[in-house]
Tab-separated table of C-alpha atoms in Angstrom:
chain	number	residue	atom	x	y	z
A	72	MET	CA	-146.447	-0.047	-3.407
A	73	ILE	CA	-144.990	0.826	-7.184
A	74	ARG	CA	-142.120	-1.572	-6.902
A	75	THR	CA	-144.981	-4.658	-6.285
A	76	LEU	CA	-146.714	-3.423	-9.145
A	77	VAL	CA	-143.465	-3.030	-11.159
A	78	THR	CA	-142.003	-6.990	-9.932
A	79	SER	CA	-145.876	-7.812	-10.908
A	80	LEU	CA	-145.287	-7.099	-14.473
A	81	ILE	CA	-142.450	-8.281	-14.793
A	82	LEU	CA	-143.715	-11.693	-13.856
A	83	LEU	CA	-146.558	-11.375	-15.571
A	84	LEU	CA	-144.257	-10.624	-18.456
A	85	ALA	CA	-142.062	-13.630	-17.741
A	86	ALA	CA	-145.450	-15.547	-17.708
A	87	LEU	CA	-146.369	-14.027	-20.325
A	88	PHE	CA	-143.314	-14.925	-22.406
A	89	ALA	CA	-142.685	-18.480	-21.578
A	90	ALA	CA	-146.185	-19.439	-22.878
A	91	MET	CA	-145.507	-18.314	-26.005
A	92	ALA	CA	-141.689	-19.776	-26.505
A	93	PRO	CA	-143.568	-23.148	-26.851
A	94	SER	CA	-145.344	-21.448	-29.852
A	95	LEU	CA	-142.471	-20.074	-31.440
A	96	ALA	CA	-140.428	-23.382	-31.339
A	97	ALA	CA	-143.731	-25.550	-33.159
A	98	SER	CA	-143.903	-23.062	-35.657
A	99	LYS	CA	-140.375	-23.922	-36.165
A	100	ALA	CA	-141.077	-27.516	-35.885
A	101	ASP	CA	-143.151	-27.166	-37.991
A	102	VAL	CA	-141.406	-24.975	-40.407
A	103	GLU	CA	-138.411	-27.253	-40.065
A	104	ALA	CA	-141.206	-30.249	-41.319
A	105	GLN	CA	-142.307	-28.669	-44.575
A	106	PHE	CA	-138.320	-27.960	-45.242
A	107	SER	CA	-137.870	-32.215	-45.484
A	108	ARG	CA	-140.907	-32.602	-47.557
A	109	TRP	CA	-140.380	-29.232	-49.921
A	110	LEU	CA	-137.007	-30.965	-50.311
A	111	GLU	CA	-138.601	-35.054	-51.394
A	112	ALA	CA	-140.975	-33.421	-53.430
A	113	ASP	CA	-140.415	-30.150	-54.633
A	114	LEU	CA	-136.613	-29.956	-54.819
A	115	TRP	CA	-136.017	-33.546	-55.609
A	116	PRO	CA	-138.202	-33.688	-59.363
A	117	ASP	CA	-135.685	-31.177	-60.314
A	118	ALA	CA	-132.331	-32.284	-59.173
A	119	ARG	CA	-132.940	-35.673	-60.404
A	120	ARG	CA	-133.394	-34.870	-63.999
A	121	ALA	CA	-130.140	-32.481	-63.589
A	122	GLY	CA	-128.822	-35.357	-63.342
A	123	VAL	CA	-128.153	-35.571	-59.303
A	124	SER	CA	-128.309	-39.141	-58.118
A	125	LYS	CA	-130.548	-39.909	-55.110
A	126	PRO	CA	-127.610	-41.319	-52.903
A	127	VAL	CA	-125.710	-37.761	-53.795
A	128	PHE	CA	-129.188	-35.877	-52.490
A	129	GLU	CA	-129.359	-37.511	-49.481
A	130	ARG	CA	-126.192	-36.984	-48.296
A	131	ALA	CA	-125.997	-33.403	-48.973
A	132	PHE	CA	-129.387	-32.739	-46.985
A	133	SER	CA	-128.799	-36.011	-44.306
A	134	GLY	CA	-129.373	-34.607	-41.201
A	135	LEU	CA	-129.872	-31.023	-42.323
A	136	GLN	CA	-131.697	-28.123	-40.868
A	137	LEU	CA	-132.722	-24.123	-41.525
A	138	ASP	CA	-130.678	-21.793	-41.656
A	139	TRP	CA	-132.412	-19.224	-39.271
A	140	ASP	CA	-130.029	-16.663	-38.618
A	141	LEU	CA	-129.491	-16.131	-42.292
A	142	PRO	CA	-131.062	-12.317	-43.542
A	143	ASP	CA	-134.220	-11.558	-45.832
A	144	LEU	CA	-136.029	-15.089	-44.550
A	145	ALA	CA	-139.523	-15.254	-45.252
A	146	PRO	CA	-140.748	-18.164	-43.589
A	147	PRO	CA	-143.949	-19.929	-44.661
A	148	GLY	CA	-146.370	-19.306	-42.322
A	149	PHE	CA	-144.111	-16.547	-40.082
A	150	PRO	CA	-145.524	-12.894	-40.945
A	151	LYS	CA	-143.713	-11.124	-43.534
A	152	PRO	CA	-140.451	-9.362	-43.135
A	153	LYS	CA	-141.132	-6.378	-42.449
A	154	GLN	CA	-139.464	-4.015	-45.578
A	155	ARG	CA	-136.116	-1.870	-44.512
A	156	ALA	CA	-135.383	1.249	-45.778
A	157	GLN	CA	-132.796	0.259	-48.197
A	158	SER	CA	-129.762	2.691	-48.430
A	159	GLN	CA	-126.442	1.389	-50.133
A	160	ALA	CA	-123.184	2.995	-51.398
A	161	GLU	CA	-123.848	3.951	-54.624
A	162	PHE	CA	-126.313	7.019	-53.351
A	163	ARG	CA	-126.018	7.465	-49.668
A	164	SER	CA	-121.793	8.415	-49.283
A	165	PRO	CA	-119.886	6.355	-52.025
A	166	GLY	CA	-116.452	7.660	-50.662
A	167	ALA	CA	-117.130	5.836	-47.500
A	168	TYR	CA	-116.606	2.857	-49.986
A	169	PHE	CA	-113.180	3.605	-50.972
A	170	SER	CA	-111.309	3.295	-47.257
A	171	GLU	CA	-107.663	4.466	-48.218
A	172	LYS	CA	-106.898	1.968	-44.582
A	173	ARG	CA	-108.324	-0.864	-46.366
A	174	LEU	CA	-106.914	0.005	-49.889
A	175	GLN	CA	-103.035	0.557	-48.547
A	176	GLY	CA	-103.106	-2.483	-47.028
A	177	LEU	CA	-104.939	-4.827	-49.261
A	178	ALA	CA	-102.115	-3.365	-52.092
A	179	ALA	CA	-99.182	-4.018	-50.087
A	180	SER	CA	-100.274	-7.496	-49.173
A	181	GLY	CA	-101.028	-7.957	-53.266
A	182	ARG	CA	-97.824	-6.638	-54.231
A	183	SER	CA	-96.101	-9.690	-52.010
A	184	LEU	CA	-98.494	-11.897	-53.481
A	185	MET	CA	-98.024	-11.008	-57.106
A	186	LYS	CA	-94.101	-11.571	-56.129
A	187	LYS	CA	-94.888	-14.711	-54.775
A	188	HIS	CA	-97.282	-16.231	-56.875
A	189	ALA	CA	-95.741	-14.922	-60.737
A	190	ARG	CA	-94.703	-17.338	-62.558
A	191	THR	CA	-98.355	-18.905	-61.746
A	192	LEU	CA	-100.302	-14.973	-62.967
A	193	ALA	CA	-97.473	-15.084	-66.089
A	194	GLY	CA	-99.035	-18.140	-67.374
A	195	ILE	CA	-102.743	-17.231	-66.227
A	196	GLU	CA	-102.108	-14.012	-67.924
A	197	GLN	CA	-100.652	-15.674	-70.603
A	198	ARG	CA	-103.890	-18.309	-71.100
A	199	TYR	CA	-106.253	-15.432	-70.480
A	200	GLY	CA	-104.786	-12.290	-71.570
A	201	VAL	CA	-105.997	-10.519	-68.021
A	202	PRO	CA	-103.535	-8.618	-66.146
A	203	ALA	CA	-102.482	-9.654	-63.237
A	204	SER	CA	-102.592	-6.775	-61.672
A	205	ILE	CA	-106.597	-7.375	-61.705
A	206	ILE	CA	-106.873	-11.325	-61.027
A	207	VAL	CA	-105.019	-9.840	-57.532
A	208	ALA	CA	-107.126	-7.067	-56.847
A	209	ILE	CA	-110.605	-9.117	-57.127
A	210	TRP	CA	-108.758	-12.173	-55.260
A	211	GLY	CA	-108.375	-9.476	-52.137
A	212	ARG	CA	-111.432	-8.092	-52.528
A	213	GLU	CA	-113.312	-11.425	-52.191
A	214	SER	CA	-111.373	-13.060	-49.276
A	215	GLY	CA	-108.508	-11.029	-48.645
A	216	PHE	CA	-106.168	-13.338	-50.376
A	217	GLY	CA	-107.834	-16.741	-49.347
A	218	ARG	CA	-107.373	-15.414	-46.156
A	219	ALA	CA	-111.041	-15.175	-45.292
A	220	LYS	CA	-113.147	-17.364	-42.951
A	221	ILE	CA	-115.743	-18.680	-45.229
A	222	PRO	CA	-117.819	-20.820	-42.303
A	223	HIS	CA	-120.743	-21.752	-44.010
A	224	SER	CA	-121.950	-24.843	-45.593
A	225	ALA	CA	-123.251	-23.868	-48.974
A	226	VAL	CA	-125.715	-26.121	-49.186
A	227	ARG	CA	-127.326	-25.665	-45.801
A	228	VAL	CA	-127.405	-21.682	-46.960
A	229	LEU	CA	-128.551	-21.958	-50.199
A	230	ALA	CA	-131.468	-24.857	-49.679
A	231	THR	CA	-132.837	-22.742	-46.729
A	232	LYS	CA	-132.829	-19.777	-49.081
A	233	ALA	CA	-134.336	-21.614	-51.919
A	234	PHE	CA	-136.569	-22.783	-49.734
A	235	MET	CA	-137.594	-19.212	-47.467
A	236	SER	CA	-136.317	-16.418	-48.710
A	237	THR	CA	-137.523	-13.035	-50.186
A	238	ARG	CA	-135.605	-14.834	-53.873
A	239	PRO	CA	-136.275	-18.156	-53.825
A	240	ASP	CA	-136.291	-18.467	-57.832
A	241	LEU	CA	-132.335	-17.375	-57.931
A	242	PHE	CA	-130.900	-19.331	-54.770
A	243	ARG	CA	-133.449	-22.695	-56.426
A	244	THR	CA	-130.898	-22.189	-59.072
A	245	GLU	CA	-127.925	-22.106	-57.011
A	246	ILE	CA	-129.045	-25.177	-54.732
A	247	LEU	CA	-129.378	-27.073	-58.283
A	248	ALA	CA	-125.440	-25.817	-59.236
A	249	ALA	CA	-124.185	-27.337	-56.198
A	250	LEU	CA	-126.180	-30.672	-56.402
A	251	VAL	CA	-124.679	-31.110	-59.425
A	252	ILE	CA	-120.991	-29.857	-58.348
A	253	LEU	CA	-121.189	-32.672	-55.520
A	254	GLU	CA	-122.678	-35.547	-57.887
A	255	ARG	CA	-119.643	-34.400	-60.553
A	256	SER	CA	-116.771	-34.134	-58.281
A	257	GLY	CA	-117.931	-37.227	-55.604
A	258	VAL	CA	-116.513	-34.078	-52.762
A	259	PRO	CA	-118.551	-33.975	-49.405
A	260	ALA	CA	-120.945	-31.166	-49.227
A	261	SER	CA	-119.717	-30.513	-45.827
A	262	THR	CA	-116.369	-28.904	-48.409
A	263	LEU	CA	-118.722	-26.724	-50.363
A	264	LYS	CA	-117.722	-23.688	-47.987
A	265	GLY	CA	-119.948	-20.571	-48.677
A	266	SER	CA	-120.903	-16.842	-47.289
A	267	TRP	CA	-123.780	-16.050	-45.662
A	268	ALA	CA	-125.365	-15.132	-48.989
A	269	GLY	CA	-124.021	-18.437	-50.431
A	270	ALA	CA	-120.954	-17.628	-52.943
A	271	MET	CA	-118.103	-19.874	-52.725
A	272	GLY	CA	-114.096	-19.888	-52.070
A	273	GLN	CA	-111.720	-17.596	-52.573
A	274	PRO	CA	-113.180	-15.827	-55.731
A	275	GLN	CA	-116.467	-16.129	-53.763
A	276	PHE	CA	-118.365	-18.113	-56.390
A	277	LEU	CA	-122.236	-19.030	-56.582
A	278	PRO	CA	-122.605	-22.655	-57.573
A	279	SER	CA	-123.831	-21.904	-61.356
A	280	SER	CA	-120.785	-19.921	-61.982
A	281	TYR	CA	-118.454	-22.390	-60.704
A	282	LEU	CA	-119.459	-24.588	-63.618
A	283	LYS	CA	-119.553	-22.156	-65.520
A	284	HIS	CA	-115.775	-20.374	-64.817
A	285	ALA	CA	-113.757	-22.541	-62.418
A	286	VAL	CA	-110.810	-24.436	-63.877
A	287	ASP	CA	-108.103	-26.893	-62.340
A	288	PHE	CA	-105.052	-24.680	-63.028
A	289	ASP	CA	-102.301	-26.546	-60.970
A	290	GLY	CA	-103.588	-29.998	-62.463
A	291	ASP	CA	-104.478	-32.146	-60.048
A	292	GLY	CA	-107.392	-32.851	-62.121
A	293	LYS	CA	-110.247	-30.886	-59.757
A	294	ALA	CA	-111.081	-26.937	-60.323
A	295	ASP	CA	-110.296	-26.469	-56.228
A	296	ILE	CA	-111.588	-22.850	-55.285
A	297	TRP	CA	-110.931	-23.526	-51.802
A	298	ASN	CA	-107.461	-24.898	-51.149
A	299	SER	CA	-105.816	-24.146	-54.520
A	300	VAL	CA	-104.744	-20.416	-55.341
A	301	PRO	CA	-103.515	-21.570	-58.603
A	302	ASP	CA	-107.113	-22.417	-59.018
A	303	SER	CA	-108.473	-19.779	-57.429
A	304	LEU	CA	-106.538	-17.539	-59.557
A	305	ALA	CA	-107.290	-18.916	-63.005
A	306	SER	CA	-110.249	-18.957	-62.460
A	307	ILE	CA	-111.021	-15.481	-61.898
A	308	ALA	CA	-109.240	-15.117	-65.035
A	309	ASN	CA	-111.453	-17.221	-66.733
A	310	TYR	CA	-114.434	-15.785	-65.265
A	311	LEU	CA	-113.318	-12.079	-66.820
A	312	ALA	CA	-112.630	-13.517	-69.841
A	313	GLN	CA	-115.342	-15.536	-71.064
A	314	SER	CA	-117.352	-12.249	-69.817
A	315	GLY	CA	-115.031	-10.275	-73.230
A	316	TRP	CA	-112.223	-9.321	-71.408
A	317	VAL	CA	-110.814	-7.156	-73.542
A	318	ARG	CA	-106.509	-8.315	-73.821
A	319	GLY	CA	-104.198	-5.383	-74.092
A	320	ARG	CA	-106.608	-2.401	-72.813
A	321	ASP	CA	-107.195	-1.102	-69.611
A	322	TRP	CA	-109.567	-0.546	-67.169
A	323	GLY	CA	-109.894	2.858	-67.556
A	324	PHE	CA	-108.451	6.348	-66.544
A	325	GLU	CA	-110.065	9.102	-63.989
A	326	ALA	CA	-110.262	12.308	-66.256
A	327	VAL	CA	-111.301	15.533	-65.800
A	328	ILE	CA	-114.635	16.813	-67.526
A	329	PRO	CA	-114.172	20.798	-68.364
A	330	GLN	CA	-116.776	23.359	-67.719
A	331	GLY	CA	-119.116	23.368	-70.705
A	332	VAL	CA	-119.068	19.476	-71.281
A	333	THR	CA	-122.827	18.196	-70.131
A	334	CYS	CA	-121.851	14.874	-67.825
A	335	ALA	CA	-124.974	13.170	-69.066
A	336	LEU	CA	-122.672	11.459	-72.198
A	337	GLU	CA	-122.804	8.934	-69.413
A	338	GLY	CA	-122.795	5.367	-70.616
A	339	PRO	CA	-121.818	2.031	-72.617
A	340	ASP	CA	-123.876	2.767	-75.254
A	341	ARG	CA	-122.549	6.029	-75.976
A	342	ALA	CA	-118.936	4.804	-76.380
A	343	LYS	CA	-117.005	6.262	-78.956
A	344	PRO	CA	-113.675	6.432	-79.565
A	345	ILE	CA	-111.525	8.061	-76.875
A	346	ARG	CA	-109.892	10.227	-79.036
A	347	ASP	CA	-113.497	12.171	-80.072
A	348	PHE	CA	-114.135	12.713	-75.805
A	349	THR	CA	-110.166	14.189	-76.136
A	350	ASP	CA	-111.277	16.430	-78.706
A	351	MET	CA	-114.187	18.301	-76.679
A	352	GLY	CA	-111.422	19.182	-74.150
A	353	ILE	CA	-112.019	15.710	-71.356
A	354	ILE	CA	-108.466	15.073	-70.154
A	355	ARG	CA	-106.496	12.807	-67.993
A	356	ILE	CA	-106.662	14.023	-64.315
A	357	SER	CA	-102.823	13.510	-64.400
A	358	GLY	CA	-102.755	15.511	-67.807
A	359	ARG	CA	-100.420	12.887	-69.342
A	360	PRO	CA	-102.103	11.984	-72.604
A	361	PHE	CA	-104.238	8.731	-73.126
A	362	PRO	CA	-102.422	5.861	-73.885
A	363	GLU	CA	-102.584	5.982	-78.030
A	364	HIS	CA	-103.872	2.526	-78.699
A	365	GLU	CA	-106.151	3.433	-75.903
A	366	ARG	CA	-106.910	7.046	-78.179
A	367	LYS	CA	-108.113	4.710	-81.198
A	368	ALA	CA	-110.168	2.513	-78.962
A	369	PRO	CA	-113.515	2.764	-77.463
A	370	GLY	CA	-114.506	4.632	-74.038
A	371	MET	CA	-117.455	5.794	-72.003
A	372	VAL	CA	-117.891	8.913	-69.492
A	373	LEU	CA	-118.728	7.220	-66.623
A	374	VAL	CA	-119.618	10.096	-63.394
A	375	PRO	CA	-120.942	7.749	-60.503
A	376	ALA	CA	-121.656	10.648	-58.562
A	377	GLY	CA	-122.116	13.171	-60.973
A	378	VAL	CA	-120.535	16.380	-60.505
A	379	PHE	CA	-120.405	15.439	-56.787
A	380	GLY	CA	-117.120	13.287	-57.238
A	381	PRO	CA	-114.669	11.499	-59.735
A	382	GLU	CA	-115.145	11.364	-63.791
A	383	PHE	CA	-114.023	8.512	-65.822
A	384	ILE	CA	-112.846	7.514	-69.374
A	385	VAL	CA	-113.871	4.162	-68.663
A	386	THR	CA	-113.128	1.067	-71.481
A	387	PRO	CA	-114.796	-2.261	-72.455
A	388	ASN	CA	-113.087	-3.744	-69.510
A	389	PHE	CA	-114.736	-1.655	-66.988
A	390	TYR	CA	-118.285	-3.481	-67.686
A	391	VAL	CA	-116.679	-6.951	-67.913
A	392	ILE	CA	-115.961	-6.253	-64.242
A	393	LYS	CA	-118.761	-5.403	-63.343
A	394	GLU	CA	-119.811	-9.047	-64.637
A	395	TYR	CA	-118.107	-9.889	-61.799
A	396	ASN	CA	-120.207	-7.807	-59.639
A	397	ASN	CA	-123.276	-4.786	-60.831
A	398	SER	CA	-121.680	-2.055	-58.758
A	399	ASP	CA	-120.188	0.792	-61.096
A	400	LEU	CA	-117.935	1.576	-57.125
A	401	TYR	CA	-116.739	-2.166	-57.194
A	402	ALA	CA	-115.408	-1.963	-60.810
A	403	LEU	CA	-113.718	1.315	-60.013
A	404	PHE	CA	-112.639	-0.090	-56.283
A	405	ILE	CA	-110.685	-3.426	-58.169
A	406	GLY	CA	-109.661	-1.334	-61.281
A	407	ASN	CA	-107.657	1.031	-58.100
A	408	LEU	CA	-106.249	-1.446	-56.501
A	409	ALA	CA	-104.976	-3.169	-59.031
A	410	ASP	CA	-103.424	0.514	-60.065
A	411	ARG	CA	-101.734	0.490	-56.348
A	412	ILE	CA	-100.627	-2.736	-57.103
A	413	ALA	CA	-99.311	-2.835	-60.459
A	414	HIS	CA	-98.047	1.159	-60.254
A	415	GLY	CA	-97.785	2.294	-56.705
A	416	VAL	CA	-100.491	4.946	-57.451
A	417	GLY	CA	-102.670	6.197	-54.916
A	418	ALA	CA	-106.612	7.661	-54.588
A	419	PHE	CA	-108.519	9.099	-57.293
A	420	VAL	CA	-107.437	12.800	-57.441
A	421	THR	CA	-111.260	14.252	-57.214
A	422	PRO	CA	-112.385	13.195	-53.498
A	423	TRP	CA	-115.820	12.163	-53.410
A	424	GLY	CA	-118.049	15.305	-52.290
A	425	LYS	CA	-121.069	15.318	-50.194
A	426	SER	CA	-123.681	13.708	-52.535
A	427	GLY	CA	-126.672	10.874	-51.877
A	428	GLY	CA	-129.163	11.346	-48.617
A	429	MET	CA	-131.543	9.808	-50.435
A	430	LEU	CA	-133.212	6.199	-49.964
A	431	ARG	CA	-134.056	3.724	-52.619
A	432	SER	CA	-137.646	4.041	-52.086
A	433	ASP	CA	-136.750	8.358	-52.877
A	434	ILE	CA	-135.225	7.562	-56.072
A	435	ALA	CA	-137.090	5.027	-57.642
A	436	ARG	CA	-139.891	8.383	-57.263
A	437	LEU	CA	-137.535	10.208	-58.716
A	438	GLN	CA	-136.930	7.919	-61.458
A	439	GLN	CA	-140.443	7.828	-62.134
A	440	ALA	CA	-141.585	11.009	-62.459
A	441	LEU	CA	-138.591	11.263	-64.804
A	442	GLU	CA	-140.011	8.168	-67.301
A	443	LYS	CA	-143.039	10.106	-66.837
A	444	SER	CA	-140.759	12.998	-68.960
A	445	GLY	CA	-140.496	10.618	-71.147
A	446	TYR	CA	-136.563	9.723	-70.455
A	447	ASP	CA	-135.446	6.446	-70.542
A	448	VAL	CA	-133.841	5.528	-66.402
A	449	GLY	CA	-133.219	1.570	-66.954
A	450	GLY	CA	-136.517	1.041	-64.865
A	451	ALA	CA	-137.122	2.701	-61.467
A	452	ASP	CA	-135.846	0.043	-59.259
A	453	GLY	CA	-133.854	2.445	-56.730
A	454	LEU	CA	-131.009	1.889	-58.528
A	455	PRO	CA	-128.754	5.353	-59.936
A	456	GLY	CA	-127.539	3.841	-62.467
A	457	TYR	CA	-125.794	5.398	-65.806
A	458	LYS	CA	-129.252	5.881	-67.879
A	459	THR	CA	-131.110	7.655	-64.079
A	460	ARG	CA	-127.437	9.612	-64.105
A	461	ARG	CA	-128.092	10.877	-67.434
A	462	SER	CA	-131.846	11.493	-67.596
A	463	ILE	CA	-130.777	13.529	-64.651
A	464	GLY	CA	-128.389	15.651	-66.722
A	465	GLU	CA	-130.750	16.426	-69.689
A	466	TRP	CA	-133.605	17.483	-67.320
A	467	GLN	CA	-131.792	19.274	-65.535
A	468	ALA	CA	-130.002	20.930	-68.700
A	469	ARG	CA	-133.755	20.986	-70.516
A	470	ASN	CA	-134.781	23.302	-67.729
A	471	GLY	CA	-132.098	25.428	-67.233
A	472	GLN	CA	-129.794	23.615	-64.470
A	473	ALA	CA	-126.682	23.271	-64.423
A	474	PRO	CA	-126.747	19.246	-64.893
A	475	GLY	CA	-125.328	17.518	-61.732
A	476	CYS	CA	-126.566	13.889	-62.942
A	477	PHE	CA	-126.849	12.548	-59.287
A	478	PRO	CA	-130.206	12.545	-57.561
A	479	THR	CA	-130.496	15.025	-54.418
A	480	PRO	CA	-133.059	15.777	-53.069
A	481	ALA	CA	-133.354	19.060	-54.126
A	482	LEU	CA	-134.055	17.638	-57.391
A	483	LEU	CA	-136.585	14.765	-56.015
A	484	LYS	CA	-139.133	17.880	-55.339
A	485	SER	CA	-138.080	19.894	-58.501
A	486	LEU	CA	-139.932	16.414	-60.644
A	487	ARG	CA	-142.622	16.775	-58.096
């Protein structure tokens, strides 16, 4: 009897699924039809104003269908996607970002490739002022030194996201930039290979970045960031140079902030000559003095995990690396990898402690509470940047607590 009921239930569910499948297919077909109309009626006028010709536009989208496998899609007429509980490395587990096995592998490959491309890198460094080790570190982090598979059609990804993602305005700008690239270069759309996020080639440039920063360094008349190593490396250097790289300066140094000196000193807007920080007792983790030319120049305190991890004195070049990817941990990864490649150093000396464990929504509530108390946290976005971290330290000191400069569940409870 039970077996019969279970069999009947399975058959009923199968029938219901079969009945729903044509409806779902029809819904997707309807969205595809809307997409075709959107291309012609909505995107084409803006593309024409950007200087894209009709033949280039039509060739780019000939036979193209939406990529339904991409994340963060919001198809018209479909239920809104559920908001995911967001947790990122910056406030979940910073130490997990720095896989020692991965860093060692990238450093070994990076040293070998530095030698192989030494002449090219020397010319790039002379022209743009960016150290070869930094360029190679970014190359390795972004595309495994050009070895990573980059299988997606950037045009398809960007068009899909411009039409039905949770951030359509951003991707509309990028699909228009991709069309401009096709217009100027004359290459077919199939050559623009990118990631699932639309970032292209070995440097992982979005199309707008390609238009601003890609360069032809090998002299063949085209800026080819997909197949040319010289073009890819020079384009990375040009990106950093145009973002303000200071020639002759390092990116930063692991440091020790002594007891009695608050971690709330952090932030690029609180820069001062590095010698002023050493006068407070802040030293390099190695015990060696800071280079004399660095002591006279401006530096900034950086405590990405508050007192729960490594501490740093960084230069303006650290924030230039963040222009490439706006993440403290990304910039630290690049800096450490570059040092491993150039100088053979290892991991940061101070370990990443047990911190985090909070969702982005939790941190947003903490930020809102600090804002109500008059602190500038840089916006209640759930991202614990330097303004949030130092505000935490200042609130803790004002309320008789030892500054920790990092969000914790206990702190959120205290602020409620």
